[in-house]
Short mmCIF file of N, CA, C and O in Angstrom, two decimals:
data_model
loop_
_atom_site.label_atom_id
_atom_site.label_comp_id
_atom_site.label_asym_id
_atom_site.label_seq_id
_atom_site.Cartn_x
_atom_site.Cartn_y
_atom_site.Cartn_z
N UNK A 1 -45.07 -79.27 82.95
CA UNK A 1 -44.17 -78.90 84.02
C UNK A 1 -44.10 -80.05 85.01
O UNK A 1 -45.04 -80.76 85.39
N UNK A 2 -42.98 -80.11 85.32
CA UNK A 2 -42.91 -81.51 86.10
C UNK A 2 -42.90 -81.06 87.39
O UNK A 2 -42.58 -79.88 87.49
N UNK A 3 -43.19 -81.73 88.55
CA UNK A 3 -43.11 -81.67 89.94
C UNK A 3 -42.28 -83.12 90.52
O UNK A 3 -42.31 -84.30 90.18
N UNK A 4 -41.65 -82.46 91.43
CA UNK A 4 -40.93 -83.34 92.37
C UNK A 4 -41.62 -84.04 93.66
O UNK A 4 -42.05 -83.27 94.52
N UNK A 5 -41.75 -85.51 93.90
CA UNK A 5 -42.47 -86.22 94.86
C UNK A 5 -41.57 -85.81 95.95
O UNK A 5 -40.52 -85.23 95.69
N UNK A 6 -42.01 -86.14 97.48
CA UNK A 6 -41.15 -86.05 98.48
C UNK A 6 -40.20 -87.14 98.30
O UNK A 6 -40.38 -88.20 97.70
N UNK A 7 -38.90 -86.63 99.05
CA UNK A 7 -37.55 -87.47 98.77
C UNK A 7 -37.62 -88.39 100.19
O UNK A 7 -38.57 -88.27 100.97
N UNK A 8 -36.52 -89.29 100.42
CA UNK A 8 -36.55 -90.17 101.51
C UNK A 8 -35.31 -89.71 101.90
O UNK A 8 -34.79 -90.52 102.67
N UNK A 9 -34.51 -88.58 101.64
CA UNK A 9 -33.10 -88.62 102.12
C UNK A 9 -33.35 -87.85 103.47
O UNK A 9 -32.47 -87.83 104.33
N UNK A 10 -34.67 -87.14 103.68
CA UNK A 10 -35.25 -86.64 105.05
C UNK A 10 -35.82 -88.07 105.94
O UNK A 10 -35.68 -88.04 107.16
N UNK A 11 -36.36 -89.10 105.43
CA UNK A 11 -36.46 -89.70 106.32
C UNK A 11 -36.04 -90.88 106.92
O UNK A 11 -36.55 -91.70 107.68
N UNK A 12 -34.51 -90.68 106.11
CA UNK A 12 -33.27 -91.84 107.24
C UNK A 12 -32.36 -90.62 107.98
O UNK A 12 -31.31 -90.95 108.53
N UNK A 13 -32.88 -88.91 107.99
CA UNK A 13 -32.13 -88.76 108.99
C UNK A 13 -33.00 -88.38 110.44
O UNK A 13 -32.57 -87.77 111.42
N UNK A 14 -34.00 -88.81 110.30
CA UNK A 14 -35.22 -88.10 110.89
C UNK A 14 -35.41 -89.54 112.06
O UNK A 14 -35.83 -89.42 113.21
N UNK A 15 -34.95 -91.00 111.34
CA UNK A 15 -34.90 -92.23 112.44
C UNK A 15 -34.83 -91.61 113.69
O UNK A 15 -34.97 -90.40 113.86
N UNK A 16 -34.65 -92.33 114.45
CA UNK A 16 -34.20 -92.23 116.29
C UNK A 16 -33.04 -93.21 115.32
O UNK A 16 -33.22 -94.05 114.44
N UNK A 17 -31.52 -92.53 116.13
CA UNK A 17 -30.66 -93.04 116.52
C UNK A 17 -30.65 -94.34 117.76
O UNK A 17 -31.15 -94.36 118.88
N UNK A 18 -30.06 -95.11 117.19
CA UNK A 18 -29.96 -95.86 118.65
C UNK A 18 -28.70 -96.94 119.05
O UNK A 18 -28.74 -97.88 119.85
N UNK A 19 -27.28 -96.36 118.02
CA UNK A 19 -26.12 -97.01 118.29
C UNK A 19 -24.93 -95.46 117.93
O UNK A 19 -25.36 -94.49 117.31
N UNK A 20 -23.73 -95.52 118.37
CA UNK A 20 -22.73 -94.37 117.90
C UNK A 20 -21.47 -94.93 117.66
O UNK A 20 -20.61 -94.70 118.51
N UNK A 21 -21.20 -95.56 116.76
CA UNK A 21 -19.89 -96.24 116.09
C UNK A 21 -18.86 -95.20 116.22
O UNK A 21 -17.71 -95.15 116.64
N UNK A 22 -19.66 -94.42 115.72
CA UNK A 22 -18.46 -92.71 115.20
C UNK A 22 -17.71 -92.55 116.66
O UNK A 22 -16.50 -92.31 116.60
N UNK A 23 -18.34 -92.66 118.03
CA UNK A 23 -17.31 -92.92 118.74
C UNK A 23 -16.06 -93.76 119.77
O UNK A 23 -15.33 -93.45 120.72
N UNK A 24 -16.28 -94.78 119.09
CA UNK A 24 -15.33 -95.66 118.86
C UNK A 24 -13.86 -94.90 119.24
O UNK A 24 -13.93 -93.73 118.84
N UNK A 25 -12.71 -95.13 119.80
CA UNK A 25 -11.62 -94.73 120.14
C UNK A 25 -11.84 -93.20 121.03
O UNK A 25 -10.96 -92.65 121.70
N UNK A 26 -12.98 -92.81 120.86
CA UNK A 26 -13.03 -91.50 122.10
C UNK A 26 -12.65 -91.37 123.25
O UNK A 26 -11.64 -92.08 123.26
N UNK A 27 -12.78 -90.84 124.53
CA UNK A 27 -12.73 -90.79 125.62
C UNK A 27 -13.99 -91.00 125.87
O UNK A 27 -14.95 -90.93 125.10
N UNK A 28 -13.94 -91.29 127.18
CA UNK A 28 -15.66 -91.75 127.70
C UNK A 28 -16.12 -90.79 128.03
O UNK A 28 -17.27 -90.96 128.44
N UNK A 29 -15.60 -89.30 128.08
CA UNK A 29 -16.39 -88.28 128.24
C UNK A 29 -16.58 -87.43 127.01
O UNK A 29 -17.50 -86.65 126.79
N UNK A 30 -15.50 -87.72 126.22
CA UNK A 30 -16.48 -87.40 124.87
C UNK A 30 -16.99 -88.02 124.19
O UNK A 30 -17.27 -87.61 123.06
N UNK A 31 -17.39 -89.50 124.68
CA UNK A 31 -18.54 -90.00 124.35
C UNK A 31 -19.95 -89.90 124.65
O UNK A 31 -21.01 -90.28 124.16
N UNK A 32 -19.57 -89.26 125.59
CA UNK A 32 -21.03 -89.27 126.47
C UNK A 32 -21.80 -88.00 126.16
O UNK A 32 -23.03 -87.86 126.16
N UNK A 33 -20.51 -86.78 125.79
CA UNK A 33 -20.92 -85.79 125.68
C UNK A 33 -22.08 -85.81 123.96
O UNK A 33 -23.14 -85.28 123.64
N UNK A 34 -21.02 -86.82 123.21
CA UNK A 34 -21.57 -86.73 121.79
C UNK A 34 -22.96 -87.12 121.93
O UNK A 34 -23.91 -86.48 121.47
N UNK A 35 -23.06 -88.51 122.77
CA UNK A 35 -24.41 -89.00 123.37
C UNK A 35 -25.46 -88.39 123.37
O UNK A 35 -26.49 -88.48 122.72
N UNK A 36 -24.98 -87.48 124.49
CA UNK A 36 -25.88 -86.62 125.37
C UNK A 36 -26.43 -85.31 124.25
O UNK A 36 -27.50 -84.74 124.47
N UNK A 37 -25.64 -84.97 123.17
CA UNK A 37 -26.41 -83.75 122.51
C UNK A 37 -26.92 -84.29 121.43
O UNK A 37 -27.49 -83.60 120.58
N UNK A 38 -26.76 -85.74 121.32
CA UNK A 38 -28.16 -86.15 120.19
C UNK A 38 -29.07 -87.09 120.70
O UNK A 38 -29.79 -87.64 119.87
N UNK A 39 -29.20 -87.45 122.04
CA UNK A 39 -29.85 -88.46 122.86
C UNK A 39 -29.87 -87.72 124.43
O UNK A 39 -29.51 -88.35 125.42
N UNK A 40 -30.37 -86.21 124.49
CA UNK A 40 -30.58 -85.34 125.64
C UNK A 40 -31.09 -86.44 127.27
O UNK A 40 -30.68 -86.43 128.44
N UNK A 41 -31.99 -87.16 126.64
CA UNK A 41 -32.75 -88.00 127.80
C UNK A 41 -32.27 -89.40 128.02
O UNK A 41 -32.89 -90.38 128.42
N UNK A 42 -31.10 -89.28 127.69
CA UNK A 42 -30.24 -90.64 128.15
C UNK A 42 -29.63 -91.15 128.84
O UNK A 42 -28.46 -90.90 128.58
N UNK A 43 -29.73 -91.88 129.77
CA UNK A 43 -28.67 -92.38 130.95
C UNK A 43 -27.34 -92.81 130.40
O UNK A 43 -27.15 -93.98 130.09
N UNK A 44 -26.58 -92.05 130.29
CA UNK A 44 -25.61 -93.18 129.88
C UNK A 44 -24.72 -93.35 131.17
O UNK A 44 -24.62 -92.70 132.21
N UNK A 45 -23.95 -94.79 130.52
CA UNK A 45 -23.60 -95.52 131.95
C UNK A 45 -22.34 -95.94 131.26
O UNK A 45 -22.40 -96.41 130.12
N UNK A 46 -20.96 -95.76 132.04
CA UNK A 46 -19.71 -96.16 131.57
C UNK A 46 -19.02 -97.30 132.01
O UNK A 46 -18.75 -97.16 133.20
N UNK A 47 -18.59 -98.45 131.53
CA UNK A 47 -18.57 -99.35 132.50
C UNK A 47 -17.05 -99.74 131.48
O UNK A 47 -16.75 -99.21 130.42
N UNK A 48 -16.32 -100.77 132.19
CA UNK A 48 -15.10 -101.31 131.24
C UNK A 48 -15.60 -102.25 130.47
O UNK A 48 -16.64 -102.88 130.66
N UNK A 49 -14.85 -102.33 129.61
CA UNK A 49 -15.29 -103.49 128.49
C UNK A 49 -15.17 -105.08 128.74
O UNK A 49 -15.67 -105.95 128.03
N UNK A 50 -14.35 -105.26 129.96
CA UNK A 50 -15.10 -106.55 130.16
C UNK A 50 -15.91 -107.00 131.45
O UNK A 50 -15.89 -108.14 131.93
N UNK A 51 -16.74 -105.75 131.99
CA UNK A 51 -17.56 -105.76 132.85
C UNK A 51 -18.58 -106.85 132.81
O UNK A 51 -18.98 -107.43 131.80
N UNK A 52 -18.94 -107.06 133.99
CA UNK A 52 -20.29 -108.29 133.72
C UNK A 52 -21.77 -106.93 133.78
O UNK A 52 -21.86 -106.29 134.82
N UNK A 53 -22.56 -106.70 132.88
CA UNK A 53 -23.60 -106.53 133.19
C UNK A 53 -25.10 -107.16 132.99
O UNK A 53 -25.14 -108.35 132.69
N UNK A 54 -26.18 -106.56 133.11
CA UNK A 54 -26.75 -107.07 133.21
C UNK A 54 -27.61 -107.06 131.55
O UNK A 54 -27.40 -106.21 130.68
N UNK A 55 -28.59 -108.22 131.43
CA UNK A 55 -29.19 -108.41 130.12
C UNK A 55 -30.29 -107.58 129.87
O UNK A 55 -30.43 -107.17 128.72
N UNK A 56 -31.31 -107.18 130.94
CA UNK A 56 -32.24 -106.71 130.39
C UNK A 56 -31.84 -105.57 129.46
O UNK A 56 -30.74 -105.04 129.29
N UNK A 57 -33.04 -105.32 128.90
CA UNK A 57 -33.13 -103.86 127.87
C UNK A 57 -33.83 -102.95 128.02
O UNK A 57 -35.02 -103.26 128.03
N UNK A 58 -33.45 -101.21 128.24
CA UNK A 58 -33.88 -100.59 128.75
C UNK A 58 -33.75 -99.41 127.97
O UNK A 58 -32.63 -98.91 127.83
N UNK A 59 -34.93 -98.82 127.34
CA UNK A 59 -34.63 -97.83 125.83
C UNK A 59 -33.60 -96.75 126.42
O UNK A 59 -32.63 -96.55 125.68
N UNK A 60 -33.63 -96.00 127.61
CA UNK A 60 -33.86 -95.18 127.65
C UNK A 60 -31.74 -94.81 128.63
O UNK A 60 -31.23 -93.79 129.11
N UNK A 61 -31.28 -96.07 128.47
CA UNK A 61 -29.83 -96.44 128.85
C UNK A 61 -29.18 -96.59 127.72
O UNK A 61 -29.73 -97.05 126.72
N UNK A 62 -27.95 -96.22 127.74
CA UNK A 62 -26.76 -96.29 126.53
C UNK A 62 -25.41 -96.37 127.66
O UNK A 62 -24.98 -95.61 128.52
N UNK A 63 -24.99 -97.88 127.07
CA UNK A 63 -23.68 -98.26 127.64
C UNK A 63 -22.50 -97.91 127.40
O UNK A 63 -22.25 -98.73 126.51
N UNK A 64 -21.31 -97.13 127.54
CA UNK A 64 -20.19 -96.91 126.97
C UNK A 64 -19.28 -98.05 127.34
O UNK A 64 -19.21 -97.87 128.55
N UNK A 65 -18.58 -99.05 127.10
CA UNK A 65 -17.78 -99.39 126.88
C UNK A 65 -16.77 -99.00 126.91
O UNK A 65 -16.69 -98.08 126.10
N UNK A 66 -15.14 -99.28 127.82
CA UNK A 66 -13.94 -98.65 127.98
C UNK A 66 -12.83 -99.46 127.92
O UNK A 66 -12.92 -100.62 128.32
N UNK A 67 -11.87 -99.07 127.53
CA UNK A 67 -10.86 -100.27 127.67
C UNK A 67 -9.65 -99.73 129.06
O UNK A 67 -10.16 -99.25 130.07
N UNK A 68 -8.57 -99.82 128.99
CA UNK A 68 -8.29 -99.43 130.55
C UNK A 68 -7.82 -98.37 130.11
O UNK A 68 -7.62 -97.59 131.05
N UNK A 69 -7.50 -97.91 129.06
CA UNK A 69 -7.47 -96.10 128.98
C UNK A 69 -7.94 -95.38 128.47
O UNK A 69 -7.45 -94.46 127.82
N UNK A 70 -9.60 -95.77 128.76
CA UNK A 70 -10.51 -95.28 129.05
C UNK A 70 -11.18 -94.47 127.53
O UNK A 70 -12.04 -93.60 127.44
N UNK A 71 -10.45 -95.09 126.54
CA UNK A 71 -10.98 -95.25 125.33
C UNK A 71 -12.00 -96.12 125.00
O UNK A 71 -11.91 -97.28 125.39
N UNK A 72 -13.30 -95.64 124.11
CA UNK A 72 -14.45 -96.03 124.14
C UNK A 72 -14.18 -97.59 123.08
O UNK A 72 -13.82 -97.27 121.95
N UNK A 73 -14.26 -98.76 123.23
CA UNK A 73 -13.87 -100.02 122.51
C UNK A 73 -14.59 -100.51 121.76
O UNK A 73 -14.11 -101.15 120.82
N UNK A 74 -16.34 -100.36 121.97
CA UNK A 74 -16.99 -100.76 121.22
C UNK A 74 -18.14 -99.78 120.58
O UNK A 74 -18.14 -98.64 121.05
N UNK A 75 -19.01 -100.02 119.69
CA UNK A 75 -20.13 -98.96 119.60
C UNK A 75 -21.57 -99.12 120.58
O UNK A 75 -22.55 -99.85 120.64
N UNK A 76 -20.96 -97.89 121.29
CA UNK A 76 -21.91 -98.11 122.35
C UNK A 76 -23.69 -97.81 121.96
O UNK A 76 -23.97 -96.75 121.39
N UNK A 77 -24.48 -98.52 122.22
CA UNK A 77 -26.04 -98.75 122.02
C UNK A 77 -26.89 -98.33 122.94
O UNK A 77 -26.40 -98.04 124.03
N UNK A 78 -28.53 -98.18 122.74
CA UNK A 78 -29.57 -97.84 123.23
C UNK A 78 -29.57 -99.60 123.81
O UNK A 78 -29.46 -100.58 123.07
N UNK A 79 -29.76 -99.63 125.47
CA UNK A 79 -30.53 -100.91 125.69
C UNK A 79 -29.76 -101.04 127.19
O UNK A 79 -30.01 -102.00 127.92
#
């Protein structure tokens, strides 16, 4: 009788997220919202896309990116 080893398809969904491509062309509030219900403890911060900010990296911040109507432009990240 054969037995089955544990699979790995549980543990690439089990990662920490820490980029959201998928919302790309959203609104910045349904980006934030998507954000916010798989990244609960996240600052996120909306800024335009060719804002100056700053470099450091900070786990616990996720940038949205906007273009001027306020569609999300890039995939916004953990940092």
């Amino acid at each position: 009788m054969a037995t089955s080893g544990p699979t790995t398809g549980g543990a690439a969904a089990a990662a920490p997220k820490d980029s959201w491509p998928e919302v790309v062309g959203l609104s910045s509030e349904e980006a934030k919202k998507k954000i916010k219900e798989e990244k609960p403890e996240a600052d996120v911060h909306v800024v335009p896309a060719d804002a100056f900010v700053t470099m450091d990296y900070n786990t616990g911040r996720v940038r949205v990116f906007v273009d001027s109507n306020d569609k999300v432009a890039r995939a916004p990240k953990i940092g």
